Amino acid sequence: MSKKLVKELRFSKDIIFWRDNKNKVHALEAICPHRRADLGLGKIINDCIQCPYHGFLFNGDGDAVLIPSFGKSATINPNYKVKSYKVKEYKNFIFLWYGDDNATDEISWLEGIDDLFSFSTMKAVWNVNYTRAIENQLDVSHLPFVHRTTIGRGKKTIVNGPIVELNGNILNVWVCNEIDKGQKTKKSNEIKKEECTGRLQFIFPNYWQNIISNKLRVMAAFVPENDETTIIYIRVYQKFVRFPIISTLINSIIMRFNKFVLNQDKNVVTSQIPKVSDIYNRELLVQSDAPIILFRKYLHENAKIDKN
Ligand code: FES
Ligand SMILES: [Fe+2]
């Protein structure tokens, strides 16, 4: 994010972001409390935002520090305040705490992705609720159908388990899919983690990785613009090639492939009804949907989304 004012839609609200002189990111709701003009049309002045309409100046905490019509010497009533959001920059993402102001700002990060990885990022916009987009990345039985020409080659239609574990806000899924030779599908307690061919990890509320190897990961962050639109930031992390120019090239080739794979999902996920998934959906789930069931349960018990 450059040192300009950026306006983004999150959870149906316009939010402005900017960096101060120390490079710290600030986030405020984009509505001026005076006569409700769009602060996204404003200017950054001395690390504050100036409303484009009557010039009220708000600092990074959302407090009005100047009301020009009162003059510089006026004491300002603290009611002249814009809603501010807690934000933290971490791993080249800006994390925003949308709900509970008292929530911890500790960030759990994806296992094994350290700073020795290089990465490239791509953005896709889907007309789906974020719950559907996330569930799709936890769905271990769609691969031989939706991705039969790419990551689902090999007709591994039998889904043993999967083994699913939830620790705090971290969900791990061990994948153990096989070709159907007439054998019986195994339950999660009949397989071992070591026999599994892959692992998915999801961190609530909204990011995920596919642990392909110690040196290659695909991660995704699911960012709700509103109830019907989700931005998916896909990031490829690799550390098998370290030389800068070559690693950039490799990252972009892997990214191109992943973009194609993600696009294979888009139509079918967009077609699902109802648009918002919930624990009470009238879906007839099967054993392989265990990660989705756990995802819904967690969300049902923990999500406190302010719809006002
Ligand atoms: S509407 Fe923002 S200063 Fe008047
Ligand atoms: Fe998929």
mmCIF file of C-alpha atoms and ligand atoms in Angstrom:
data_model
loop_
_atom_site.group_PDB
_atom_site.id
_atom_site.type_symbol
_atom_site.label_atom_id
_atom_site.label_comp_id
_atom_site.label_asym_id
_atom_site.label_seq_id
_atom_site.Cartn_x
_atom_site.Cartn_y
_atom_site.Cartn_z
ATOM 1 C CA MET A 1 0.000 0.000 0.000
ATOM 2 C CA SER A 2 1.459 3.292 -1.063
ATOM 3 C CA LYS A 3 1.219 6.518 0.912
ATOM 4 C CA LYS A 4 -2.096 7.429 -0.579
ATOM 5 C CA LEU A 5 -5.607 7.073 0.631
ATOM 6 C CA VAL A 6 -7.150 3.733 -0.303
ATOM 7 C CA LYS A 7 -10.823 2.901 0.050
ATOM 8 C CA GLU A 8 -11.929 -0.736 0.277
ATOM 9 C CA LEU A 9 -15.271 -2.420 0.829
ATOM 10 C CA ARG A 10 -15.236 -4.898 3.747
ATOM 11 C CA PHE A 11 -18.345 -6.505 5.272
ATOM 12 C CA SER A 12 -20.479 -4.059 3.253
ATOM 13 C CA LYS A 13 -18.703 -1.044 4.750
ATOM 14 C CA ASP A 14 -16.414 1.396 3.005
ATOM 15 C CA ILE A 15 -13.185 1.645 4.936
ATOM 16 C CA ILE A 16 -10.283 3.991 4.241
ATOM 17 C CA PHE A 17 -6.664 3.036 4.802
ATOM 18 C CA TRP A 18 -3.524 5.143 4.791
ATOM 19 C CA ARG A 19 0.010 5.102 6.109
ATOM 20 C CA ASP A 20 1.373 7.730 8.448
ATOM 21 C CA ASN A 21 4.923 9.095 8.327
ATOM 22 C CA LYS A 22 6.164 6.163 10.381
ATOM 23 C CA ASN A 23 4.604 3.826 7.825
ATOM 24 C CA LYS A 24 1.951 2.629 10.254
ATOM 25 C CA VAL A 25 -1.365 1.744 8.633
ATOM 26 C CA HIS A 26 -4.615 3.274 9.892
ATOM 27 C CA ALA A 27 -8.193 2.307 9.039
ATOM 28 C CA LEU A 28 -11.366 4.340 9.488
ATOM 29 C CA GLU A 29 -14.904 3.927 8.346
ATOM 30 C CA ALA A 30 -15.258 6.129 5.274
ATOM 31 C CA ILE A 31 -18.185 8.198 6.518
ATOM 32 C CA CYS A 32 -17.632 11.654 7.937
ATOM 33 C CA PRO A 33 -19.692 12.118 11.127
ATOM 34 C CA HIS A 34 -20.425 15.771 10.257
ATOM 35 C CA ARG A 35 -22.648 15.521 7.189
ATOM 36 C CA ARG A 36 -21.694 12.032 6.114
ATOM 37 C CA ALA A 37 -19.551 12.762 3.092
ATOM 38 C CA ASP A 38 -17.210 10.079 1.793
ATOM 39 C CA LEU A 39 -13.836 10.347 3.506
ATOM 40 C CA GLY A 40 -12.436 8.296 0.633
ATOM 41 C CA LEU A 41 -12.531 11.539 -1.350
ATOM 42 C CA GLY A 42 -10.451 13.279 1.290
ATOM 43 C CA LYS A 43 -6.753 14.057 1.596
ATOM 44 C CA ILE A 44 -3.943 12.974 3.879
ATOM 45 C CA ILE A 45 -2.687 16.001 5.817
ATOM 46 C CA ASN A 46 -0.106 15.609 8.615
ATOM 47 C CA ASP A 47 -0.923 11.918 9.038
ATOM 48 C CA CYS A 48 -4.629 12.796 9.377
ATOM 49 C CA ILE A 49 -7.541 12.637 6.944
ATOM 50 C CA GLN A 50 -9.194 15.826 5.809
ATOM 51 C CA CYS A 51 -12.856 15.480 4.862
ATOM 52 C CA PRO A 52 -13.436 16.823 1.327
ATOM 53 C CA TYR A 53 -16.624 18.688 2.296
ATOM 54 C CA HIS A 54 -15.947 21.070 5.210
ATOM 55 C CA GLY A 55 -12.368 20.165 5.991
ATOM 56 C CA PHE A 56 -12.777 18.404 9.352
ATOM 57 C CA LEU A 57 -9.493 16.693 10.161
ATOM 58 C CA PHE A 58 -9.461 13.208 11.748
ATOM 59 C CA ASN A 59 -6.451 11.407 13.166
ATOM 60 C CA GLY A 60 -5.663 7.697 12.881
ATOM 61 C CA ASP A 61 -7.822 6.928 15.927
ATOM 62 C CA GLY A 62 -10.766 8.635 14.246
ATOM 63 C CA ASP A 63 -10.797 11.671 16.572
ATOM 64 C CA ALA A 64 -11.519 15.085 15.039
ATOM 65 C CA VAL A 65 -8.433 17.225 15.648
ATOM 66 C CA LEU A 66 -9.600 20.261 13.700
ATOM 67 C CA ILE A 67 -13.002 21.687 12.802
ATOM 68 C CA PRO A 68 -12.033 24.619 10.570
ATOM 69 C CA SER A 69 -15.222 26.602 11.157
ATOM 70 C CA PHE A 70 -14.503 26.603 14.932
ATOM 71 C CA GLY A 71 -10.908 27.659 14.372
ATOM 72 C CA LYS A 72 -7.585 26.178 15.436
ATOM 73 C CA SER A 73 -7.924 27.194 19.064
ATOM 74 C CA ALA A 74 -11.292 25.491 19.672
ATOM 75 C CA THR A 75 -11.637 22.535 22.030
ATOM 76 C CA ILE A 76 -13.300 19.741 20.125
ATOM 77 C CA ASN A 77 -16.107 17.650 21.559
ATOM 78 C CA PRO A 78 -15.007 13.975 21.511
ATOM 79 C CA ASN A 79 -18.325 13.021 19.894
ATOM 80 C CA TYR A 80 -16.847 14.202 16.602
ATOM 81 C CA LYS A 81 -15.338 10.832 15.927
ATOM 82 C CA VAL A 82 -15.152 8.361 13.069
ATOM 83 C CA LYS A 83 -15.200 4.640 13.759
ATOM 84 C CA SER A 84 -11.650 3.321 13.676
ATOM 85 C CA TYR A 85 -10.501 -0.261 13.213
ATOM 86 C CA LYS A 86 -7.564 -2.017 14.756
ATOM 87 C CA VAL A 87 -5.138 -2.988 11.983
ATOM 88 C CA LYS A 88 -1.803 -4.755 11.937
ATOM 89 C CA GLU A 89 0.557 -5.355 9.074
ATOM 90 C CA TYR A 90 1.970 -8.868 9.072
ATOM 91 C CA LYS A 91 3.496 -11.079 6.385
ATOM 92 C CA ASN A 92 2.625 -8.524 3.700
ATOM 93 C CA PHE A 93 -1.054 -8.562 4.594
ATOM 94 C CA ILE A 94 -3.004 -5.953 6.483
ATOM 95 C CA PHE A 95 -5.093 -7.676 9.139
ATOM 96 C CA LEU A 96 -8.178 -5.766 10.236
ATOM 97 C CA TRP A 97 -10.191 -6.520 13.378
ATOM 98 C CA TYR A 98 -13.717 -6.005 12.257
ATOM 99 C CA GLY A 99 -15.715 -7.112 15.276
ATOM 100 C CA ASP A 100 -14.807 -7.148 18.937
ATOM 101 C CA ASP A 101 -12.494 -4.210 19.787
ATOM 102 C CA ASN A 102 -11.168 -6.126 22.793
ATOM 103 C CA ALA A 103 -10.187 -9.210 20.810
ATOM 104 C CA THR A 104 -6.540 -10.223 21.039
ATOM 105 C CA ASP A 105 -4.406 -8.887 18.215
ATOM 106 C CA GLU A 106 -2.122 -11.897 18.248
ATOM 107 C CA ILE A 107 -1.970 -13.477 14.820
ATOM 108 C CA SER A 108 -1.602 -17.227 14.357
ATOM 109 C CA TRP A 109 0.420 -17.815 11.243
ATOM 110 C CA LEU A 110 0.444 -20.721 8.831
ATOM 111 C CA GLU A 111 2.665 -23.577 9.953
ATOM 112 C CA GLY A 112 6.079 -23.738 8.319
ATOM 113 C CA ILE A 113 5.848 -20.620 6.139
ATOM 114 C CA ASP A 114 8.903 -18.693 7.223
ATOM 115 C CA ASP A 115 10.684 -15.681 5.786
ATOM 116 C CA LEU A 116 12.952 -17.848 3.612
ATOM 117 C CA PHE A 117 10.040 -18.430 1.247
ATOM 118 C CA SER A 118 9.559 -16.099 -1.677
ATOM 119 C CA PHE A 119 6.049 -15.487 -2.872
ATOM 120 C CA SER A 120 3.791 -13.934 -5.426
ATOM 121 C CA THR A 121 0.178 -12.915 -4.907
ATOM 122 C CA MET A 122 -2.857 -12.743 -7.150
ATOM 123 C CA LYS A 123 -6.341 -11.440 -6.530
ATOM 124 C CA ALA A 124 -9.575 -13.065 -7.718
ATOM 125 C CA VAL A 125 -13.077 -11.736 -7.124
ATOM 126 C CA TRP A 126 -15.918 -14.222 -6.783
ATOM 127 C CA ASN A 127 -19.634 -13.533 -6.494
ATOM 128 C CA VAL A 128 -20.043 -15.803 -3.499
ATOM 129 C CA ASN A 129 -20.350 -15.505 0.236
ATOM 130 C CA TYR A 130 -16.977 -16.015 1.918
ATOM 131 C CA THR A 131 -18.281 -19.148 3.687
ATOM 132 C CA ARG A 132 -18.780 -20.912 0.359
ATOM 133 C CA ALA A 133 -15.361 -19.869 -0.921
ATOM 134 C CA ILE A 134 -13.666 -21.196 2.229
ATOM 135 C CA GLU A 135 -15.616 -24.444 2.300
ATOM 136 C CA ASN A 136 -14.512 -25.106 -1.243
ATOM 137 C CA GLN A 137 -10.881 -25.095 -0.090
ATOM 138 C CA LEU A 138 -11.746 -27.571 2.674
ATOM 139 C CA ASP A 139 -13.622 -29.871 0.306
ATOM 140 C CA VAL A 140 -11.521 -32.978 -0.255
ATOM 141 C CA SER A 141 -13.853 -34.927 -2.551
ATOM 142 C CA HIS A 142 -14.295 -32.501 -5.453
ATOM 143 C CA LEU A 143 -10.790 -32.858 -6.880
ATOM 144 C CA PRO A 144 -11.331 -35.720 -9.389
ATOM 145 C CA PHE A 145 -14.395 -33.934 -10.778
ATOM 146 C CA VAL A 146 -13.762 -30.191 -10.794
ATOM 147 C CA HIS A 147 -10.000 -30.549 -11.240
ATOM 148 C CA ARG A 148 -9.814 -33.741 -13.283
ATOM 149 C CA THR A 149 -7.406 -32.106 -15.730
ATOM 150 C CA THR A 150 -5.123 -30.561 -13.091
ATOM 151 C CA ILE A 151 -4.675 -31.307 -9.380
ATOM 152 C CA GLY A 152 -7.405 -33.972 -9.434
ATOM 153 C CA ARG A 153 -5.835 -36.175 -12.109
ATOM 154 C CA GLY A 154 -5.593 -39.854 -11.226
ATOM 155 C CA LYS A 155 -9.259 -40.574 -10.447
ATOM 156 C CA LYS A 156 -8.774 -40.808 -6.688
ATOM 157 C CA THR A 157 -12.485 -40.763 -5.957
ATOM 158 C CA ILE A 158 -12.392 -42.732 -2.693
ATOM 159 C CA VAL A 159 -11.962 -40.437 0.300
ATOM 160 C CA ASN A 160 -10.660 -42.170 3.400
ATOM 161 C CA GLY A 161 -11.287 -40.149 6.529
ATOM 162 C CA PRO A 162 -10.237 -37.391 6.284
ATOM 163 C CA ILE A 163 -8.588 -36.807 9.641
ATOM 164 C CA VAL A 164 -9.744 -33.434 10.902
ATOM 165 C CA GLU A 165 -8.412 -31.659 13.972
ATOM 166 C CA LEU A 166 -9.325 -28.302 15.440
ATOM 167 C CA ASN A 167 -6.913 -26.715 17.910
ATOM 168 C CA GLY A 168 -7.949 -23.252 19.007
ATOM 169 C CA ASN A 169 -8.548 -21.417 15.763
ATOM 170 C CA ILE A 170 -6.446 -23.772 13.616
ATOM 171 C CA LEU A 171 -8.089 -26.500 11.583
ATOM 172 C CA ASN A 172 -5.944 -29.235 10.017
ATOM 173 C CA VAL A 173 -7.174 -31.734 7.458
ATOM 174 C CA TRP A 174 -5.125 -34.784 6.464
ATOM 175 C CA VAL A 175 -6.142 -36.000 3.024
ATOM 176 C CA CYS A 176 -6.088 -39.693 2.144
ATOM 177 C CA ASN A 177 -7.760 -40.215 -1.236
ATOM 178 C CA GLU A 178 -7.422 -43.363 -3.370
ATOM 179 C CA ILE A 179 -8.472 -44.902 -6.663
ATOM 180 C CA ASP A 180 -11.687 -46.899 -6.306
ATOM 181 C CA LYS A 181 -10.780 -50.552 -6.767
ATOM 182 C CA GLY A 182 -13.847 -51.773 -4.959
ATOM 183 C CA GLN A 183 -12.301 -51.411 -1.494
ATOM 184 C CA LYS A 184 -14.243 -50.093 1.481
ATOM 185 C CA THR A 185 -13.739 -46.474 2.428
ATOM 186 C CA LYS A 186 -11.886 -46.139 5.730
ATOM 187 C CA LYS A 187 -13.067 -43.979 8.575
ATOM 188 C CA SER A 188 -10.781 -41.336 10.066
ATOM 189 C CA ASN A 189 -9.836 -43.606 12.973
ATOM 190 C CA GLU A 190 -8.787 -46.342 10.548
ATOM 191 C CA ILE A 191 -6.083 -44.283 8.842
ATOM 192 C CA LYS A 192 -2.838 -42.787 10.061
ATOM 193 C CA LYS A 193 -1.561 -39.278 9.395
ATOM 194 C CA GLU A 194 1.647 -40.743 7.938
ATOM 195 C CA GLU A 195 -0.351 -42.581 5.242
ATOM 196 C CA CYS A 196 -2.028 -39.384 4.086
ATOM 197 C CA THR A 197 -0.934 -37.733 0.879
ATOM 198 C CA GLY A 198 -1.527 -34.127 1.799
ATOM 199 C CA ARG A 199 -2.593 -31.658 4.444
ATOM 200 C CA LEU A 200 -4.727 -28.560 4.384
ATOM 201 C CA GLN A 201 -4.574 -25.999 7.142
ATOM 202 C CA PHE A 202 -7.130 -23.305 7.790
ATOM 203 C CA ILE A 203 -6.804 -20.528 10.331
ATOM 204 C CA PHE A 204 -10.026 -18.911 11.458
ATOM 205 C CA PRO A 205 -11.414 -16.596 10.461
ATOM 206 C CA ASN A 206 -10.094 -16.509 6.924
ATOM 207 C CA TYR A 207 -6.791 -17.935 5.673
ATOM 208 C CA TRP A 208 -5.672 -21.296 4.431
ATOM 209 C CA GLN A 209 -2.744 -23.208 3.053
ATOM 210 C CA ASN A 210 -2.225 -26.360 1.083
ATOM 211 C CA ILE A 211 0.948 -27.956 2.451
ATOM 212 C CA ILE A 212 2.349 -29.391 -0.762
ATOM 213 C CA SER A 213 5.871 -29.871 0.580
ATOM 214 C CA ASN A 214 8.335 -28.249 2.999
ATOM 215 C CA LYS A 215 9.350 -25.966 0.172
ATOM 216 C CA LEU A 216 6.096 -25.313 -1.636
ATOM 217 C CA ARG A 217 2.826 -23.930 -0.303
ATOM 218 C CA VAL A 218 -0.263 -22.408 -1.820
ATOM 219 C CA MET A 219 -2.106 -20.089 0.510
ATOM 220 C CA ALA A 220 -5.337 -18.174 0.213
ATOM 221 C CA ALA A 221 -6.902 -15.358 2.209
ATOM 222 C CA PHE A 222 -10.680 -14.969 1.903
ATOM 223 C CA VAL A 223 -11.773 -11.362 2.202
ATOM 224 C CA PRO A 224 -15.490 -10.515 2.320
ATOM 225 C CA GLU A 225 -16.466 -7.348 0.484
ATOM 226 C CA ASN A 226 -20.098 -7.986 1.303
ATOM 227 C CA ASP A 227 -22.415 -10.974 1.714
ATOM 228 C CA GLU A 228 -22.241 -11.774 -1.991
ATOM 229 C CA THR A 229 -18.714 -10.897 -3.010
ATOM 230 C CA THR A 230 -15.457 -12.362 -1.773
ATOM 231 C CA ILE A 231 -11.935 -11.427 -2.773
ATOM 232 C CA ILE A 232 -9.579 -14.380 -2.764
ATOM 233 C CA TYR A 233 -5.913 -13.493 -2.461
ATOM 234 C CA ILE A 234 -3.958 -16.508 -3.647
ATOM 235 C CA ARG A 235 -0.306 -16.617 -2.749
ATOM 236 C CA VAL A 236 2.287 -19.104 -3.915
ATOM 237 C CA TYR A 237 5.182 -19.608 -1.508
ATOM 238 C CA GLN A 238 8.270 -21.529 -2.525
ATOM 239 C CA LYS A 239 11.820 -21.878 -1.323
ATOM 240 C CA PHE A 240 13.339 -24.389 -3.709
ATOM 241 C CA VAL A 241 14.670 -21.595 -5.900
ATOM 242 C CA ARG A 242 16.276 -18.719 -4.019
ATOM 243 C CA PHE A 243 17.985 -16.760 -6.796
ATOM 244 C CA PRO A 244 15.844 -13.596 -7.043
ATOM 245 C CA ILE A 245 15.130 -13.300 -10.788
ATOM 246 C CA ILE A 246 14.598 -17.022 -11.273
ATOM 247 C CA SER A 247 12.427 -17.293 -8.190
ATOM 248 C CA THR A 248 10.193 -14.485 -9.491
ATOM 249 C CA LEU A 249 9.830 -16.351 -12.766
ATOM 250 C CA ILE A 250 9.120 -19.680 -11.051
ATOM 251 C CA ASN A 251 6.585 -18.031 -8.746
ATOM 252 C CA SER A 252 4.740 -16.536 -11.673
ATOM 253 C CA ILE A 253 4.599 -19.888 -13.503
ATOM 254 C CA ILE A 254 3.246 -21.676 -10.409
ATOM 255 C CA MET A 255 0.826 -18.798 -9.905
ATOM 256 C CA ARG A 256 -0.475 -19.085 -13.449
ATOM 257 C CA PHE A 257 -1.226 -22.759 -12.847
ATOM 258 C CA ASN A 258 -2.970 -22.010 -9.543
ATOM 259 C CA LYS A 259 -5.028 -19.272 -11.115
ATOM 260 C CA PHE A 260 -6.243 -21.823 -13.645
ATOM 261 C CA VAL A 261 -7.033 -24.337 -10.877
ATOM 262 C CA LEU A 262 -8.962 -21.733 -8.872
ATOM 263 C CA ASN A 263 -10.939 -20.789 -11.924
ATOM 264 C CA GLN A 264 -12.046 -24.397 -12.309
ATOM 265 C CA ASP A 265 -13.860 -24.057 -8.966
ATOM 266 C CA LYS A 266 -15.538 -20.743 -9.638
ATOM 267 C CA ASN A 267 -18.662 -21.729 -11.609
ATOM 268 C CA VAL A 268 -19.687 -24.602 -9.422
ATOM 269 C CA VAL A 269 -19.144 -22.742 -6.136
ATOM 270 C CA THR A 270 -21.061 -19.729 -7.467
ATOM 271 C CA SER A 271 -23.973 -22.055 -8.288
ATOM 272 C CA GLN A 272 -24.496 -23.272 -4.694
ATOM 273 C CA ILE A 273 -27.643 -22.296 -2.832
ATOM 274 C CA PRO A 274 -28.237 -20.881 -0.316
ATOM 275 C CA LYS A 275 -25.508 -18.329 -0.867
ATOM 276 C CA VAL A 276 -24.508 -18.229 2.802
ATOM 277 C CA SER A 277 -23.665 -21.589 4.258
ATOM 278 C CA ASP A 278 -24.603 -22.372 7.824
ATOM 279 C CA ILE A 279 -24.846 -25.289 10.178
ATOM 280 C CA TYR A 280 -28.557 -25.543 9.411
ATOM 281 C CA ASN A 281 -28.152 -25.814 5.649
ATOM 282 C CA ARG A 282 -30.365 -28.507 4.223
ATOM 283 C CA GLU A 283 -27.466 -30.332 2.632
ATOM 284 C CA LEU A 284 -27.071 -34.095 2.878
ATOM 285 C CA LEU A 285 -23.442 -34.211 3.853
ATOM 286 C CA VAL A 286 -21.232 -37.291 3.664
ATOM 287 C CA GLN A 287 -18.175 -38.529 5.582
ATOM 288 C CA SER A 288 -15.730 -36.660 3.365
ATOM 289 C CA ASP A 289 -17.430 -33.369 4.314
ATOM 290 C CA ALA A 290 -16.118 -33.590 7.902
ATOM 291 C CA PRO A 291 -13.896 -30.472 7.509
ATOM 292 C CA ILE A 292 -16.890 -28.470 6.288
ATOM 293 C CA ILE A 293 -19.001 -29.592 9.226
ATOM 294 C CA LEU A 294 -16.306 -28.505 11.672
ATOM 295 C CA PHE A 295 -15.865 -25.179 9.864
ATOM 296 C CA ARG A 296 -19.597 -24.476 10.150
ATOM 297 C CA LYS A 297 -19.712 -25.479 13.791
ATOM 298 C CA TYR A 298 -16.833 -23.160 14.679
ATOM 299 C CA LEU A 299 -18.382 -20.294 12.785
ATOM 300 C CA HIS A 300 -21.748 -20.880 14.345
ATOM 301 C CA GLU A 301 -20.253 -20.830 17.839
ATOM 302 C CA ASN A 302 -17.760 -17.986 17.367
ATOM 303 C CA ALA A 303 -18.820 -15.550 14.661
ATOM 304 C CA LYS A 304 -20.189 -12.298 15.993
ATOM 305 C CA ILE A 305 -20.620 -10.352 12.807
ATOM 306 C CA ASP A 306 -22.078 -6.894 13.183
ATOM 307 C CA LYS A 307 -24.649 -6.552 10.402
ATOM 308 C CA ASN A 308 -25.557 -2.927 11.190
HETATM 309 S S1 FES B 1 -19.174 16.314 5.826
HETATM 310 FE FE1 FES B 1 -17.163 16.030 6.453
HETATM 311 S S2 FES B 1 -16.563 17.932 7.192
HETATM 312 FE FE2 FES B 1 -18.609 18.194 6.681
HETATM 313 FE FE FE B 2 -11.031 -26.767 -5.980
#
